[in-house]
Amino acid sequence: MKAMPKTEEEWKKRLSSEQYHVLREKGTEIPFTGKLLNNKENGVYTCSGCGSELFSSDTKFDSGTGWPSFDKPENLENVELKKDFLHEMVRTEVLCRKCGGHLGHVFDDGPTETGKRFCINSCALEFKRK
Ligand code: FE
């Protein structure tokens, strides 16, 4: 991994325009368009901004929402959870702790024993097969 970008200009150069919009501007990708949505291989999902390990394939499930969904982070220390009030909703934002990139949101309606649904933009993730 190259050095962490320090300015928004550097981030723009590193990321695709879609990744920049999601990670740096808290955007949301169009559902059912992400390349990792239906990925079922074994491995780890890393931050597409900085490479930090975020989610394991063991925790991925099909939520039907059109975004990759996980029932818990690989390592809670690698993500930051923050209340947000955008779009007249109170939600909990999920960020990458290392680079501060916006990943998605977490909801309390998950179908597994954790009860959580981490709803994550596919373009905020890279996949490493294990
Ligand atoms: Fe990151």
Short mmCIF file of C-alpha atoms and ligand atoms in Angstrom, two decimals:
data_model
loop_
_atom_site.label_atom_id
_atom_site.label_comp_id
_atom_site.label_asym_id
_atom_site.label_seq_id
_atom_site.Cartn_x
_atom_site.Cartn_y
_atom_site.Cartn_z
CA MET A 1 0.00 0.00 0.00
CA LYS A 2 1.20 3.45 -0.93
CA ALA A 3 1.36 6.22 1.65
CA MET A 4 -2.00 7.51 2.84
CA PRO A 5 -3.21 10.48 0.79
CA LYS A 6 -3.07 13.72 2.76
CA THR A 7 -5.27 15.92 0.64
CA GLU A 8 -8.55 15.50 -1.19
CA GLU A 9 -6.63 16.02 -4.46
CA GLU A 10 -4.49 12.99 -3.67
CA TRP A 11 -7.56 10.95 -2.79
CA LYS A 12 -9.13 11.92 -6.12
CA LYS A 13 -6.09 10.58 -7.94
CA ARG A 14 -6.06 7.30 -6.04
CA LEU A 15 -9.77 6.47 -6.20
CA SER A 16 -12.27 6.03 -9.01
CA SER A 17 -14.91 8.76 -9.15
CA GLU A 18 -17.49 6.37 -7.65
CA GLN A 19 -15.13 5.37 -4.84
CA TYR A 20 -14.31 9.00 -4.15
CA HIS A 21 -18.00 9.88 -3.96
CA VAL A 22 -18.73 7.09 -1.48
CA LEU A 23 -15.59 7.10 0.67
CA ARG A 24 -14.84 10.81 0.79
CA GLU A 25 -18.25 12.40 0.20
CA LYS A 26 -20.39 9.83 2.05
CA GLY A 27 -22.22 8.87 -1.11
CA THR A 28 -24.19 5.70 -1.74
CA GLU A 29 -23.63 3.53 -4.78
CA ILE A 30 -26.62 2.45 -6.85
CA PRO A 31 -27.95 -0.81 -5.35
CA PHE A 32 -27.38 -4.08 -7.21
CA THR A 33 -24.46 -2.60 -9.17
CA GLY A 34 -21.49 -3.45 -6.96
CA LYS A 35 -19.02 -6.06 -8.14
CA LEU A 36 -18.77 -7.72 -4.71
CA LEU A 37 -22.52 -7.95 -4.05
CA ASN A 38 -22.80 -11.60 -5.05
CA ASN A 39 -19.25 -12.65 -4.25
CA LYS A 40 -19.34 -15.86 -2.19
CA GLU A 41 -15.66 -16.75 -2.16
CA ASN A 42 -13.76 -17.23 1.09
CA GLY A 43 -11.56 -14.34 2.03
CA VAL A 44 -11.39 -10.94 3.57
CA TYR A 45 -12.90 -7.63 2.53
CA THR A 46 -10.53 -4.70 2.85
CA CYS A 47 -11.04 -0.94 2.60
CA SER A 48 -10.66 0.21 -1.00
CA GLY A 49 -9.21 3.46 0.33
CA CYS A 50 -6.42 2.14 2.53
CA GLY A 51 -6.37 -1.67 2.58
CA SER A 52 -7.41 -2.09 6.22
CA GLU A 53 -9.09 -5.46 6.87
CA LEU A 54 -12.78 -4.81 7.52
CA PHE A 55 -15.03 -7.84 7.03
CA SER A 56 -14.64 -11.59 6.70
CA SER A 57 -16.52 -13.59 4.08
CA ASP A 58 -17.90 -15.78 6.94
CA THR A 59 -20.07 -12.88 8.07
CA LYS A 60 -21.47 -11.92 4.65
CA PHE A 61 -25.12 -12.61 3.92
CA ASP A 62 -27.66 -11.77 1.25
CA SER A 63 -29.85 -9.04 2.68
CA GLY A 64 -31.78 -8.43 -0.53
CA THR A 65 -30.98 -4.71 -0.31
CA GLY A 66 -28.52 -4.64 -3.22
CA TRP A 67 -25.50 -3.85 -1.06
CA PRO A 68 -23.00 -6.28 0.44
CA SER A 69 -24.13 -7.04 3.99
CA PHE A 70 -22.23 -8.44 6.96
CA ASP A 71 -23.32 -9.35 10.48
CA LYS A 72 -20.16 -8.07 12.16
CA PRO A 73 -16.82 -6.44 11.36
CA GLU A 74 -13.66 -8.54 11.14
CA ASN A 75 -12.17 -6.43 13.88
CA LEU A 76 -14.24 -3.81 15.70
CA GLU A 77 -11.13 -1.69 16.13
CA ASN A 78 -10.85 -1.25 12.39
CA VAL A 79 -14.19 0.48 12.03
CA GLU A 80 -15.68 3.55 13.59
CA LEU A 81 -19.41 3.89 14.24
CA LYS A 82 -20.95 7.32 14.26
CA LYS A 83 -24.52 8.62 14.43
CA ASP A 84 -25.51 10.56 11.37
CA PHE A 85 -28.56 12.66 10.65
CA LEU A 86 -28.39 12.92 6.86
CA HIS A 87 -31.51 12.75 4.74
CA GLU A 88 -33.79 13.29 7.77
CA MET A 89 -32.94 9.88 9.23
CA VAL A 90 -31.01 8.90 12.31
CA ARG A 91 -28.61 6.19 11.28
CA THR A 92 -25.30 4.78 12.40
CA GLU A 93 -22.57 5.44 9.89
CA VAL A 94 -19.74 2.93 9.46
CA LEU A 95 -16.32 4.40 8.71
CA CYS A 96 -12.87 2.95 8.19
CA ARG A 97 -10.93 3.95 11.27
CA LYS A 98 -7.60 4.06 9.47
CA CYS A 99 -8.44 6.36 6.56
CA GLY A 100 -11.75 7.85 7.73
CA GLY A 101 -13.52 6.65 4.58
CA HIS A 102 -17.29 6.27 4.65
CA LEU A 103 -18.23 2.61 4.16
CA GLY A 104 -21.98 2.47 4.75
CA HIS A 105 -24.38 2.13 7.68
CA VAL A 106 -25.22 -0.45 10.34
CA PHE A 107 -28.79 -1.37 11.26
CA ASP A 108 -30.30 -3.45 14.07
CA ASP A 109 -32.38 -5.72 11.86
CA GLY A 110 -29.81 -8.37 11.00
CA PRO A 111 -31.05 -11.95 10.63
CA THR A 112 -28.23 -13.66 12.53
CA GLU A 113 -27.44 -13.89 16.24
CA THR A 114 -25.52 -10.56 16.19
CA GLY A 115 -28.73 -8.80 15.17
CA LYS A 116 -26.65 -6.40 13.09
CA ARG A 117 -26.72 -5.64 9.39
CA PHE A 118 -23.64 -3.81 8.21
CA CYS A 119 -24.80 -2.45 4.86
CA ILE A 120 -21.63 -1.60 2.98
CA ASN A 121 -21.00 -0.06 -0.43
CA SER A 122 -19.28 -2.59 -2.67
CA CYS A 123 -16.99 0.04 -4.15
CA ALA A 124 -15.68 0.87 -0.67
CA LEU A 125 -14.36 -2.69 -0.47
CA GLU A 126 -11.73 -4.82 -2.14
CA PHE A 127 -11.69 -8.57 -1.82
CA LYS A 128 -8.69 -10.72 -0.96
CA ARG A 129 -9.19 -14.45 -1.50
CA LYS A 130 -7.87 -16.71 1.25
FE FE B 1 -9.65 2.78 4.90
#
